[in-house]
Coordinates of C-alpha atoms in Angstrom, one line a residue:
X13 CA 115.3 101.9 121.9
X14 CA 119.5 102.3 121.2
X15 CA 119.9 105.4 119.2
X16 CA 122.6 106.8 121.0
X17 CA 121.6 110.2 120.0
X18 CA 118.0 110.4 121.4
X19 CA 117.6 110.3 125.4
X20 CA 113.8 110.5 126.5
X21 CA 113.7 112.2 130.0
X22 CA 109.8 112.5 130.4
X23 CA 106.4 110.6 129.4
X24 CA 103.8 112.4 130.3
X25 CA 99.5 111.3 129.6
X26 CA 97.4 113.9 128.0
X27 CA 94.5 111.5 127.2
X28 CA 93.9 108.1 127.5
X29 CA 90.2 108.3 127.0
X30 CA 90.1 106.3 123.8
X31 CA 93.7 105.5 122.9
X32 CA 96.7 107.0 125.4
X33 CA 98.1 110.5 123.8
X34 CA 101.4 111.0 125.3
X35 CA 103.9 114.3 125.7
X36 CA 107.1 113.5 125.6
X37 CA 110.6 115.4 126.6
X38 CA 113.6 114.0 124.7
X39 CA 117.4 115.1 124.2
X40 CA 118.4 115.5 120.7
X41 CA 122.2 115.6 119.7
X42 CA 121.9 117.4 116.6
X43 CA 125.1 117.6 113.8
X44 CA 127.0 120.1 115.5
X45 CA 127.6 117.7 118.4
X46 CA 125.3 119.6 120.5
X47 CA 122.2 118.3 122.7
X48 CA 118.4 120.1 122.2
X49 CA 115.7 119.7 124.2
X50 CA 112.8 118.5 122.6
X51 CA 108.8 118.5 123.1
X52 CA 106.7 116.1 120.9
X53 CA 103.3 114.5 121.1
X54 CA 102.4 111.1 120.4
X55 CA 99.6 109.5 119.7
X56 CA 99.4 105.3 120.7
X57 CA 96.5 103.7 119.2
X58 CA 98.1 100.5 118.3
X59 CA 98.9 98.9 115.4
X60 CA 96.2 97.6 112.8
X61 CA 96.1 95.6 109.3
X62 CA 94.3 96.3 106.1
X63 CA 93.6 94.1 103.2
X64 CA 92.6 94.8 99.7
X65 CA 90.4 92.2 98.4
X66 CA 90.3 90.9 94.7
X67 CA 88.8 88.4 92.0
X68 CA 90.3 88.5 88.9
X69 CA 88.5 86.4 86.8
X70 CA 85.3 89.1 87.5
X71 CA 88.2 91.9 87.9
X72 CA 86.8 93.6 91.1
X73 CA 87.5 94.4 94.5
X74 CA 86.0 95.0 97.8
X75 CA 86.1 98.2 99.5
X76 CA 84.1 99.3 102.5
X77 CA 82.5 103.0 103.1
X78 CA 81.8 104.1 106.7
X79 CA 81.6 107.5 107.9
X80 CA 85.1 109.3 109.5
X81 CA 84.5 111.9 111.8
X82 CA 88.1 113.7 111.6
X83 CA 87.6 113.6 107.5
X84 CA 84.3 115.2 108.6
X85 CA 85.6 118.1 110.8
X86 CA 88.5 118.3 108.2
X87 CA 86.1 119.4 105.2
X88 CA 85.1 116.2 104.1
X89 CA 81.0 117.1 103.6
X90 CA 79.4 114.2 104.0
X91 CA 82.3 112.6 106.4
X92 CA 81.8 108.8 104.4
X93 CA 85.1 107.6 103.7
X94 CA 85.9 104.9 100.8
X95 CA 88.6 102.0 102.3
X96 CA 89.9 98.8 102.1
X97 CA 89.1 96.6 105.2
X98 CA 91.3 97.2 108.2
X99 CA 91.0 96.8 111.9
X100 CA 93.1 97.3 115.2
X101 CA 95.5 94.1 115.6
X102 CA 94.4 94.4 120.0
X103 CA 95.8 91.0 120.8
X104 CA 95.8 89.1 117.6
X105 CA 98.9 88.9 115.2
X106 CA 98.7 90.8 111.6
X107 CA 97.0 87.9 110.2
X108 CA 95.2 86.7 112.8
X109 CA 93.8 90.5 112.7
X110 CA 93.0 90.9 108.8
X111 CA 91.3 87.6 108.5
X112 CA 88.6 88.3 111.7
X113 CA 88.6 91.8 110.1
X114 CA 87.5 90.9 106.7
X115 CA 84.8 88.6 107.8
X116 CA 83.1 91.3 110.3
X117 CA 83.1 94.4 107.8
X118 CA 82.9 92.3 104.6
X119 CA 81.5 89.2 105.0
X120 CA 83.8 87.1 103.3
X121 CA 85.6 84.6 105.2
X122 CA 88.9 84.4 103.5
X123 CA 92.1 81.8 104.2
X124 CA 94.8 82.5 102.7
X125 CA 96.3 86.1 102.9
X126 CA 99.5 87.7 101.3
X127 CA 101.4 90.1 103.2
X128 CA 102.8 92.8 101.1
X129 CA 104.9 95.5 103.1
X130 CA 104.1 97.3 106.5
X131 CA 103.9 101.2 107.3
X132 CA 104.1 104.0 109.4
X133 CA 101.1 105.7 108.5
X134 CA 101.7 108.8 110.1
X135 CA 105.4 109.3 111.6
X136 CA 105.1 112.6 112.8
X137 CA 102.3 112.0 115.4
X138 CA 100.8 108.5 115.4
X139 CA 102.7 105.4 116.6
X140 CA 100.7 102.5 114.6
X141 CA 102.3 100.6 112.3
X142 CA 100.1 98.9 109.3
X143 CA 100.2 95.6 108.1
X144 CA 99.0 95.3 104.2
X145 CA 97.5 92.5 103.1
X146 CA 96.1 90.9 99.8
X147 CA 93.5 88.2 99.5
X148 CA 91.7 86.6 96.5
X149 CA 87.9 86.0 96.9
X150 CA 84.8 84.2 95.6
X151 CA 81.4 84.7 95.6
X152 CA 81.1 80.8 97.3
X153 CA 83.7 82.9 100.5
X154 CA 80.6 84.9 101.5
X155 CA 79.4 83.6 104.7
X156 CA 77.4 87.4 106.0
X157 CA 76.9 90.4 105.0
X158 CA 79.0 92.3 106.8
X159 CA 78.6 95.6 107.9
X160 CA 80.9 95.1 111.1
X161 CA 80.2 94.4 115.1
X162 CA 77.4 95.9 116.3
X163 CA 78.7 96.5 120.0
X164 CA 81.4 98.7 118.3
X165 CA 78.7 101.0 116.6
X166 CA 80.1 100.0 113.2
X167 CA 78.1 100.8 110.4
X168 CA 79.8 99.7 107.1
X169 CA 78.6 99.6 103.9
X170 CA 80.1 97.0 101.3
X171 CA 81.3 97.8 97.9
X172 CA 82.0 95.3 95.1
X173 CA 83.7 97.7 92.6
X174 CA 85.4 97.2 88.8
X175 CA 89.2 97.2 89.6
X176 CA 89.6 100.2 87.1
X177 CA 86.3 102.1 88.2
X178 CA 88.2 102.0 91.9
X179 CA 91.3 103.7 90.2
X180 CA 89.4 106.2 88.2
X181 CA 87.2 106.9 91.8
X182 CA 91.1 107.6 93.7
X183 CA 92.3 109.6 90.5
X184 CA 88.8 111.6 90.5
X185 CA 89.3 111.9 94.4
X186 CA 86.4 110.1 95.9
X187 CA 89.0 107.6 97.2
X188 CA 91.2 109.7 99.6
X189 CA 92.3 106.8 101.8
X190 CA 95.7 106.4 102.0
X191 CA 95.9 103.0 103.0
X192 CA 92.9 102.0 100.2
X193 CA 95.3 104.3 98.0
X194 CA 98.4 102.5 98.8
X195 CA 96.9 98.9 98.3
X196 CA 95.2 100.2 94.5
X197 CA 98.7 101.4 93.4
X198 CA 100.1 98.4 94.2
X199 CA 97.7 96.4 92.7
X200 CA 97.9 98.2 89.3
X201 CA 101.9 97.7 89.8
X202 CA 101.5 94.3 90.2
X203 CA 98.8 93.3 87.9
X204 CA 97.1 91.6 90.3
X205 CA 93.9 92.2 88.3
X206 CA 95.0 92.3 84.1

């Protein structure tokens, strides 16, 4: 860390039941030349990857749907949530990551991935940085049927949708993923699917 503006002087652990949620005291020199005291919380989960799947010549995608319980407690009635494949990198690099990923939760076991920008997903609390991928598949790439890791209580449904039922679904609001949002947009920006 070198900004010359920011000194951290306490780190404290809230939780680190799941991931580590950390409070943390910094000095802030504002504008007027003057130091603040700040409190903040942060949230360290790690960072992750998500890919959005496509085959052009049948113009569709995969997406995944698994119930979210913060969506759930958050209003979302039925707490399912529509995304494109992403996981936790843990040890693995961003490819590594998205290419295990993709063949637990989808079932296709993909090669050659296309990394296409990286994000904070959530700056004010979070720490994770996300890795966005994009990947071409074929029906002859299928190797399971997905559904993710048992031991990890994953229960993932797969979804081959139409490229443009997918947008009309995240224009209509039953996409609400950001990620899965951000992927869409930049596949309708790119033509990836014409």
């Amino acid at each position: 860390m070198s900004n010359q503006n920011i000194k951290i002087t306490k780190k404290e652990i809230l939780s680190d039941n799941w991931y580590t949620l950390h409070k943390v005291t910094y000095e802030y020199l504002n504008k007027q030349g003057q130091w603040e005291t700040h409190q903040r919380e942060a949230y360290d989960r790690g960072n992750g990857a998500v890919i959005l799947l496509y085959n052009t010549s049948i113009k569709k995608i995969i997406l995944t749907s698994q119930f979210r319980l913060p969506t759930y407690i958050n209003g979302n009635t039925n707490g399912m949530m529509i995304e494109a494949c992403a996981g936790l990198l843990d040890q693995d690099n961003p490819e590594d990551c998205i290419r295990k990923e993709t063949e637990e939760e989808t079932g296709y076991k993909i090669d050659k991935v296309q990394k296409v920008f990286e994000s904070y997903m959530s700056p004010g609390s979070v720490t994770e940085v996300l890795y966005f991928f994009i990947a071409e598949y074929t029906s002859d790439m299928k190797v399971s049927d997905g559904g993710g890791i048992q031991e990890e209580q994953e229960n993932i449904e797969v979804l081959e949708l139409d490229f443009e039922k997918a947008m009309s679904m995240m224009y209509s609001g039953e996409i609400k993923d950001a990620k899965t949002i951000m992927l869409l947009q930049y596949a309708k920006i790119h033509n990836l699917i014409s």
